[in-house]
Amino acid sequence: MTGPAAPAPQHGHRVAALTGLRAVACLMVLVSHAFFWTGNYTDDAFGRFGARLEVSVPFFFALSGYLLIRPWVRAGLAGSATPTRPSPTRYLRARAQRILPAYWAVVVLVYAVYLLRDSGPFGRGWDGFLRNMTFTQIYGYGHLHDSLTQLWSIAVEVSFYLVLPLIGLAVARALRSRGGTARALPTLAAVAALSPLWIWATHTDLFYRLPGLAAARVDLTARLWLPSFLIWFVAGMMLAAAEPALRRRGLPRRPRLFSAACLAVAAAAFAVACTPIAGEGTIMPVGTGQSIAKNLLYTVCSLGVLAPLTLARGGARPTLFARALAWRPVVWLGGISYEFYLLHLLVMELLMDALGYRPFHGSVSVLAEATAVVTIPLAWLLARLTQPGGARRSPRHDDAATAGAAAPHDPGQRRHRPVAENSSSTASASESPMP
């Protein structure tokens, strides 16, 4: 729903800008990984900045939440007048058609490549292959294979896909009630509260000694499960739920000022996250307070970046921020961001060898630039081969089909090879929203 003053061209521009945001986020992922592999996750301002570029992960998750909850928001606002309600079956089929072909192709490719080169001790053999093919590599220690460690975020995204229809039904019901948006937002806030609670629980020894969990041999990888990151998805869902009500009231009244304020808040939260308050350079720090602080700071960053693109659509022209993200080359890269995300770590690890870089040595800029140059055409080719219309997808039609990316490394999983030693990896996914 849009306000009466919203100009017609704004919707297309908004979709393009959201796609452009995915491009920026996937490049942030790449640079963050380049910092890691060249040994620049150092305990200083430069190293913390590089590590915190993993904030692109919550960007992707929030974008997925925003795009994928919208059918339920529309159904809730339409009430009994809506002829059809979102079909979980059609929704899940669409998600599978979007993410599985490219995902499976890359997993097969990586395992084939590592038949010809040494790999670390994790994710090997048929067990590792099947886990990576079925998004179960995050459930238990030692299943993240070299060049695929970033896929932990895809596994999180897939688990979000499975629970989204339940959250969507709750949101639609809340919107149909007398309270409307005022009831839907607290409903989502209650879901978001699960994240700090889960992070606190998984940082305590008692959690792993609970009878059922102990019998199931649940380990520290529980910190990488969906509950830890639900708050980032919910950030986007809250924007989608609030947007119609704000639009009816003509808010925000000054879109450019609103955008500037949101981006300033996001920048401030990112600056705080670059301090020791957010812990060491890993998606889930060892300290409980640091993990929760990082989780909340990244939530603020996500809201600050996404709100101007989803809410600030009034006025005669899009904001400068939206126009920059809607620039055609940026939008084009956003259209292949999922494929870029899937491939970039394999390319980076092969380039480490080609450039003669030992693990945790080398130039950040050279590695990042070389990886981008090689990965972009490969990502375009992968999109052409695995998707109808391939790399020629229109951002307008891919609106709710791309939101994910990747990130740094997973807590507790050590890797032993140029491609892995002491690495803790994490990533994100998208709606392609996954990408």
Coordinates of C-alpha atoms in Angstrom, one line a residue:
M1 CA 0.0 0.0 0.0
T2 CA 1.3 3.4 -0.9
G3 CA 0.4 6.9 0.2
P4 CA -1.6 9.1 -2.1
A5 CA 1.4 11.3 -2.8
A6 CA 3.7 8.5 -3.8
P7 CA 4.7 8.9 -7.5
A8 CA 4.2 5.9 -9.8
P9 CA 7.9 5.4 -10.7
Q10 CA 8.9 5.0 -7.1
H11 CA 8.0 1.3 -6.9
G12 CA 10.3 0.3 -9.7
H13 CA 13.0 2.4 -8.3
R14 CA 12.5 0.8 -4.9
V15 CA 12.8 -2.7 -6.3
A16 CA 16.0 -1.7 -8.2
A17 CA 17.5 -0.2 -5.1
L18 CA 16.8 -3.3 -3.0
T19 CA 18.5 -5.4 -5.7
G20 CA 21.4 -2.9 -5.7
L21 CA 21.8 -3.3 -1.9
R22 CA 22.4 -7.0 -2.5
A23 CA 25.3 -6.1 -4.8
V24 CA 26.9 -3.9 -2.2
A25 CA 26.4 -6.5 0.5
C26 CA 28.0 -9.3 -1.6
L27 CA 31.0 -7.1 -2.2
M28 CA 31.2 -6.5 1.6
V29 CA 31.2 -10.2 2.1
L30 CA 34.1 -10.7 -0.4
V31 CA 36.2 -7.9 1.2
S32 CA 35.6 -9.4 4.7
H33 CA 36.8 -12.8 3.6
A34 CA 39.8 -11.2 1.9
F35 CA 40.6 -9.6 5.3
F36 CA 40.4 -13.0 6.9
W37 CA 42.4 -15.0 4.4
T38 CA 45.2 -12.5 4.3
G39 CA 45.5 -12.5 8.1
N40 CA 44.1 -9.1 8.7
Y41 CA 41.4 -9.9 11.3
T42 CA 43.7 -8.1 13.7
D43 CA 42.8 -6.6 17.0
D44 CA 43.0 -3.0 15.8
A45 CA 40.8 -0.5 14.1
F46 CA 41.7 -1.8 10.6
G47 CA 41.2 -5.4 11.4
R48 CA 38.0 -4.9 13.3
F49 CA 36.6 -2.8 10.4
G50 CA 37.3 -5.7 7.9
A51 CA 35.8 -8.3 10.2
R52 CA 32.7 -6.2 10.8
L53 CA 31.9 -6.1 7.1
E54 CA 30.1 -9.3 7.9
V55 CA 27.3 -6.9 8.8
S56 CA 26.2 -7.7 5.2
V57 CA 24.8 -11.0 6.6
P58 CA 22.1 -9.3 8.6
F59 CA 21.4 -7.0 5.6
F60 CA 20.6 -10.1 3.5
F61 CA 18.5 -11.7 6.3
A62 CA 16.6 -8.5 6.9
L63 CA 15.9 -8.2 3.2
S64 CA 14.6 -11.7 3.1
G65 CA 12.3 -11.1 6.0
Y66 CA 11.0 -7.9 4.4
L67 CA 10.4 -9.4 1.0
L68 CA 9.0 -12.8 2.0
I69 CA 6.6 -11.7 4.7
R70 CA 4.8 -9.2 2.4
P71 CA 2.2 -11.7 1.0
W72 CA 1.0 -12.4 4.5
V73 CA 1.0 -8.7 5.3
R74 CA -1.2 -8.0 2.3
A75 CA -3.5 -10.9 3.2
G76 CA -3.8 -9.6 6.7
L77 CA -4.7 -6.1 5.6
A78 CA -7.2 -7.4 3.1
G79 CA -8.9 -9.5 5.7
S80 CA -11.8 -11.7 4.6
A81 CA -11.9 -9.7 1.3
T82 CA -8.8 -11.4 0.0
P83 CA -9.7 -14.1 -2.5
T84 CA -6.7 -16.2 -1.9
R85 CA -4.2 -16.5 0.9
P86 CA -0.5 -17.2 0.6
S87 CA 0.1 -20.9 -0.3
P88 CA 2.9 -22.4 1.7
T89 CA 3.3 -25.1 -0.9
R90 CA 3.7 -22.6 -3.8
Y91 CA 6.0 -20.4 -1.7
L92 CA 8.3 -23.3 -0.8
R93 CA 8.3 -24.6 -4.4
A94 CA 9.4 -21.1 -5.6
R95 CA 12.1 -20.9 -3.0
A96 CA 13.4 -24.4 -4.0
Q97 CA 13.4 -23.5 -7.7
R98 CA 15.3 -20.4 -7.0
I99 CA 18.1 -21.6 -4.7
L100 CA 18.6 -25.3 -5.3
P101 CA 20.0 -25.5 -8.9
A102 CA 22.9 -23.1 -8.4
Y103 CA 23.5 -24.3 -4.9
W104 CA 23.7 -28.0 -5.8
A105 CA 25.9 -27.2 -8.8
V106 CA 28.4 -25.4 -6.7
V107 CA 28.5 -28.0 -4.0
V108 CA 29.2 -30.7 -6.7
L109 CA 31.8 -28.5 -8.3
V110 CA 33.7 -27.9 -5.1
Y111 CA 33.8 -31.5 -4.1
A112 CA 35.0 -32.3 -7.6
V113 CA 37.7 -29.7 -7.4
Y114 CA 38.9 -31.1 -4.1
L115 CA 39.3 -34.5 -5.6
L116 CA 42.4 -33.0 -7.2
R117 CA 43.6 -30.9 -4.3
D118 CA 44.1 -31.4 -0.6
S119 CA 41.3 -30.3 1.7
G120 CA 41.0 -29.7 5.4
P121 CA 39.6 -32.5 7.7
F122 CA 36.1 -31.2 7.7
G123 CA 33.1 -32.0 5.6
R124 CA 34.9 -34.8 3.7
G125 CA 33.5 -38.0 2.2
W126 CA 29.9 -38.9 1.4
D127 CA 28.6 -37.8 4.8
G128 CA 30.0 -34.3 4.4
F129 CA 28.8 -34.1 0.8
L130 CA 25.2 -35.2 1.8
R131 CA 25.2 -32.7 4.6
N132 CA 26.2 -29.9 2.4
M133 CA 23.7 -30.9 -0.2
T134 CA 20.9 -31.0 2.3
F135 CA 21.6 -27.8 4.3
T136 CA 22.4 -29.9 7.5
Q137 CA 26.1 -29.0 7.7
I138 CA 25.6 -26.6 10.6
Y139 CA 24.0 -29.3 12.8
G140 CA 27.1 -30.7 14.4
Y141 CA 30.8 -29.9 14.5
G142 CA 33.1 -30.5 11.6
H143 CA 30.9 -30.5 8.5
L144 CA 31.8 -27.2 6.7
H145 CA 33.9 -28.2 3.8
D146 CA 36.7 -26.0 2.4
S147 CA 35.3 -23.4 -0.1
L148 CA 31.8 -24.0 1.2
T149 CA 32.1 -22.6 4.7
Q150 CA 30.0 -19.6 3.8
L151 CA 27.0 -21.9 3.1
W152 CA 26.2 -22.0 6.8
S153 CA 24.1 -18.9 6.1
I154 CA 22.2 -20.6 3.4
A155 CA 21.4 -23.4 5.8
V156 CA 20.1 -20.7 8.3
E157 CA 18.1 -19.1 5.5
V158 CA 16.5 -22.4 4.5
S159 CA 15.4 -23.1 8.1
F160 CA 13.9 -19.6 8.1
Y161 CA 11.9 -20.5 4.9
L162 CA 10.4 -23.5 6.8
V163 CA 9.2 -21.5 9.8
L164 CA 8.1 -18.3 7.8
P165 CA 4.6 -19.6 7.0
L166 CA 3.9 -19.9 10.7
I167 CA 5.2 -16.5 11.5
G168 CA 3.3 -15.1 8.5
L169 CA 0.0 -16.6 9.7
A170 CA 0.5 -15.0 13.1
V171 CA 1.3 -11.6 11.5
A172 CA -1.8 -11.9 9.2
R173 CA -4.0 -12.8 12.1
A174 CA -2.7 -9.8 14.1
L175 CA -3.2 -7.4 11.2
R176 CA -6.8 -8.6 10.8
S177 CA -7.5 -8.0 14.4
R178 CA -8.8 -4.7 15.9
G179 CA -5.3 -3.9 16.9
G180 CA -3.9 -4.2 13.4
T181 CA -0.3 -3.0 13.1
A182 CA -0.2 -2.2 16.8
R183 CA -0.7 -5.9 17.5
A184 CA 1.4 -7.2 14.7
L185 CA 4.6 -5.4 15.7
P186 CA 4.6 -6.7 19.3
T187 CA 4.0 -10.2 17.8
L188 CA 7.1 -9.9 15.7
A189 CA 9.0 -8.3 18.7
A190 CA 8.3 -11.4 20.7
V191 CA 9.8 -13.6 17.9
A192 CA 12.8 -11.3 17.8
A193 CA 13.3 -11.7 21.5
L194 CA 14.2 -15.4 20.9
S195 CA 17.6 -14.4 19.5
P196 CA 19.2 -12.8 22.6
L197 CA 17.6 -15.5 24.7
W198 CA 19.0 -18.3 22.5
I199 CA 22.5 -16.6 22.4
W200 CA 22.5 -16.4 26.2
A201 CA 21.4 -20.1 26.5
T202 CA 23.9 -21.4 24.0
H203 CA 26.7 -19.6 25.9
T204 CA 26.0 -21.5 29.1
D205 CA 27.2 -25.0 30.0
L206 CA 23.8 -25.9 31.5
F207 CA 22.2 -25.7 28.0
Y208 CA 24.4 -28.5 26.6
R209 CA 23.7 -30.7 29.7
L210 CA 19.9 -30.6 29.3
P211 CA 18.8 -34.3 29.0
G212 CA 17.4 -34.1 25.5
L213 CA 20.2 -32.0 24.1
A214 CA 22.9 -34.0 25.8
A215 CA 21.5 -37.2 24.3
A216 CA 21.4 -35.6 20.9
R217 CA 25.0 -34.5 21.3
V218 CA 24.1 -30.9 20.6
D219 CA 27.4 -28.9 20.5
L220 CA 28.6 -25.3 20.1
T221 CA 27.3 -25.2 16.5
A222 CA 23.9 -24.5 18.1
R223 CA 25.1 -20.9 18.2
L224 CA 24.8 -20.9 14.4
W225 CA 21.2 -22.1 14.2
L226 CA 18.3 -20.0 13.1
P227 CA 17.2 -18.7 16.6
S228 CA 20.4 -16.8 17.0
F229 CA 19.6 -14.8 13.8
L230 CA 15.8 -14.5 13.9
I231 CA 16.0 -10.9 15.1
W232 CA 17.7 -9.9 11.8
F233 CA 14.9 -11.5 9.7
V234 CA 12.3 -9.9 12.0
A235 CA 13.9 -6.5 11.4
G236 CA 12.8 -6.7 7.8
M237 CA 9.4 -8.2 8.7
M238 CA 8.7 -5.3 11.0
L239 CA 9.4 -2.8 8.3
A240 CA 7.0 -4.7 6.0
A241 CA 4.3 -4.8 8.6
A242 CA 4.7 -1.1 9.6
E243 CA 5.0 0.2 6.0
P244 CA 1.3 0.3 5.1
A245 CA 0.2 2.1 8.2
L246 CA 3.0 4.7 7.9
R247 CA 2.1 5.2 4.2
R248 CA -1.5 5.9 5.1
R249 CA -0.4 8.6 7.5
G250 CA 2.0 10.1 5.0
L251 CA 5.1 9.2 6.9
P252 CA 7.9 9.9 6.8
R253 CA 7.0 13.4 5.9
R254 CA 10.6 14.4 5.0
P255 CA 12.0 11.3 3.2
R256 CA 15.5 12.8 2.6
L257 CA 15.9 13.8 6.2
F258 CA 14.5 10.5 7.3
S259 CA 17.0 8.6 5.1
A260 CA 19.9 10.7 6.4
A261 CA 19.0 10.1 10.0
C262 CA 18.6 6.3 9.4
L263 CA 22.0 6.0 7.7
A264 CA 23.6 8.1 10.5
V265 CA 22.2 5.7 13.1
A266 CA 23.4 2.7 11.1
A267 CA 26.9 4.2 10.8
A268 CA 27.0 4.9 14.5
A269 CA 26.0 1.4 15.3
F270 CA 28.6 0.0 12.9
A271 CA 31.2 2.2 14.5
V272 CA 30.3 0.9 18.0
A273 CA 30.4 -2.7 16.6
C274 CA 34.0 -2.0 15.5
T275 CA 35.0 -1.7 19.1
P276 CA 35.8 -4.5 21.6
I277 CA 32.2 -4.2 22.8
A278 CA 31.2 -6.6 19.9
G279 CA 33.9 -9.1 20.6
E280 CA 36.5 -10.8 18.4
G281 CA 36.3 -11.1 14.6
T282 CA 33.8 -13.9 14.3
I283 CA 30.0 -13.9 13.7
M284 CA 29.4 -15.3 17.3
P285 CA 32.0 -14.1 19.9
V286 CA 32.9 -16.2 22.9
G287 CA 31.6 -13.7 25.4
T288 CA 27.8 -13.8 26.0
G289 CA 27.5 -10.0 26.4
Q290 CA 29.6 -9.4 23.4
S291 CA 27.6 -11.8 21.2
I292 CA 24.3 -10.2 22.3
A293 CA 25.7 -6.7 21.8
K294 CA 26.9 -7.5 18.3
N295 CA 23.5 -9.1 17.5
L296 CA 21.6 -6.0 18.5
L297 CA 24.1 -3.6 16.9
Y298 CA 23.8 -5.4 13.6
T299 CA 20.0 -5.3 13.9
V300 CA 20.2 -1.5 14.2
C301 CA 22.5 -1.4 11.2
S302 CA 20.1 -3.4 9.1
L303 CA 17.1 -1.3 10.1
G304 CA 19.1 1.9 9.4
V305 CA 20.0 0.7 5.9
L306 CA 16.8 -0.9 4.9
A307 CA 14.3 1.6 6.3
P308 CA 15.3 4.4 3.8
L309 CA 14.8 2.0 0.9
T310 CA 11.4 0.7 2.0
L311 CA 9.7 3.6 3.9
A312 CA 11.2 6.8 2.5
R313 CA 9.4 6.8 -0.9
G314 CA 7.6 10.1 -0.8
G315 CA 8.6 13.2 -2.7
A316 CA 9.1 13.9 -6.4
R317 CA 12.4 11.9 -6.7
P318 CA 13.9 8.9 -4.9
T319 CA 16.6 9.8 -2.3
L320 CA 20.2 10.0 -3.3
F321 CA 20.9 6.7 -1.4
A322 CA 18.1 4.9 -3.4
R323 CA 19.3 6.4 -6.7
A324 CA 22.9 5.2 -6.1
L325 CA 21.8 1.7 -5.4
A326 CA 19.5 1.7 -8.4
W327 CA 22.4 2.5 -10.8
R328 CA 22.2 0.0 -13.6
P329 CA 25.6 -1.7 -13.1
V330 CA 24.9 -2.1 -9.4
V331 CA 21.5 -3.6 -10.0
W332 CA 23.0 -6.0 -12.6
L333 CA 25.5 -7.2 -10.0
G334 CA 22.7 -7.5 -7.5
G335 CA 20.9 -9.8 -9.9
I336 CA 23.7 -12.3 -9.7
S337 CA 24.6 -11.8 -6.1
Y338 CA 23.5 -15.2 -5.1
E339 CA 25.6 -16.9 -7.6
F340 CA 28.5 -14.6 -6.7
Y341 CA 28.1 -15.5 -3.1
L342 CA 28.1 -19.3 -3.8
L343 CA 31.3 -19.1 -5.9
H344 CA 33.5 -16.4 -4.4
L345 CA 35.1 -18.4 -1.7
L346 CA 36.2 -21.2 -4.1
V347 CA 37.6 -18.6 -6.4
M348 CA 39.4 -16.8 -3.5
E349 CA 41.0 -20.0 -2.2
L350 CA 42.2 -21.0 -5.6
L351 CA 43.6 -17.5 -6.2
M352 CA 45.4 -17.7 -2.9
D353 CA 47.5 -20.5 -4.4
A354 CA 47.8 -18.8 -7.8
L355 CA 49.1 -15.6 -6.2
G356 CA 51.5 -17.6 -4.0
Y357 CA 49.9 -16.4 -0.8
R358 CA 50.3 -18.6 2.3
P359 CA 47.4 -18.8 4.7
F360 CA 46.8 -15.5 6.4
H361 CA 49.4 -13.6 4.3
G362 CA 49.1 -11.4 1.3
S363 CA 47.4 -8.2 0.2
V364 CA 43.8 -7.6 1.0
S365 CA 43.2 -5.3 -2.0
V366 CA 44.9 -7.6 -4.5
L367 CA 43.0 -10.7 -3.3
A368 CA 39.7 -8.9 -3.2
E369 CA 40.0 -7.3 -6.6
A370 CA 41.3 -10.5 -8.3
T371 CA 38.4 -12.5 -6.7
A372 CA 35.8 -10.0 -7.9
V373 CA 37.2 -9.9 -11.4
V374 CA 37.1 -13.7 -11.7
T375 CA 33.9 -14.4 -9.8
I376 CA 31.6 -11.9 -11.6
P377 CA 31.7 -13.6 -15.0
L378 CA 31.5 -17.1 -13.4
A379 CA 28.5 -15.9 -11.4
W380 CA 26.8 -14.6 -14.5
L381 CA 27.4 -17.9 -16.3
L382 CA 26.0 -19.9 -13.4
A383 CA 22.9 -17.7 -13.4
R384 CA 22.4 -18.3 -17.1
L385 CA 22.7 -22.0 -16.7
T386 CA 20.6 -22.5 -13.6
Q387 CA 17.8 -20.0 -13.8
P388 CA 15.1 -19.4 -16.4
G389 CA 16.1 -16.1 -18.0
G390 CA 19.4 -16.5 -16.2
A391 CA 21.4 -13.3 -15.7
R392 CA 18.8 -11.4 -17.6
R393 CA 16.3 -11.5 -14.7
S394 CA 14.6 -8.2 -14.2
P395 CA 15.0 -6.8 -10.7
R396 CA 11.2 -6.1 -10.7
H397 CA 10.5 -9.8 -11.2
D398 CA 13.2 -10.8 -8.8
D399 CA 11.9 -8.6 -6.1
A400 CA 11.3 -11.3 -3.6
A401 CA 13.8 -13.7 -4.8
T402 CA 17.1 -12.4 -3.7
A403 CA 18.3 -11.5 -0.4
G404 CA 21.3 -13.4 0.8
A405 CA 24.9 -13.5 0.9
A406 CA 27.7 -14.7 3.1
A407 CA 30.0 -13.9 5.8
P408 CA 33.0 -14.8 7.8
H409 CA 33.7 -18.1 9.6
D410 CA 32.1 -20.4 12.0
P411 CA 32.8 -20.5 15.7
G412 CA 34.7 -23.5 16.8
Q413 CA 35.5 -25.0 13.4
R414 CA 39.2 -25.1 12.8
R415 CA 40.6 -25.6 9.3
H416 CA 43.9 -26.8 8.3
R417 CA 45.2 -25.8 4.9
P418 CA 45.8 -22.6 3.1
V419 CA 42.1 -22.6 2.9
A420 CA 41.6 -23.1 6.5
E421 CA 43.3 -22.8 9.7
N422 CA 41.7 -21.4 12.7
S423 CA 38.9 -20.3 10.7
S424 CA 35.5 -19.6 12.1
S425 CA 33.0 -19.1 9.3
T426 CA 29.7 -17.5 8.7
A427 CA 27.6 -16.4 5.9
S428 CA 24.2 -15.4 5.0
A429 CA 21.7 -16.2 2.4
S430 CA 19.0 -14.6 0.6
E431 CA 15.7 -14.8 -0.7
S432 CA 16.7 -14.9 -3.8
P433 CA 16.1 -13.7 -1.8
M434 CA 18.7 -15.5 -1.5
P435 CA 20.3 -14.0 -3.5

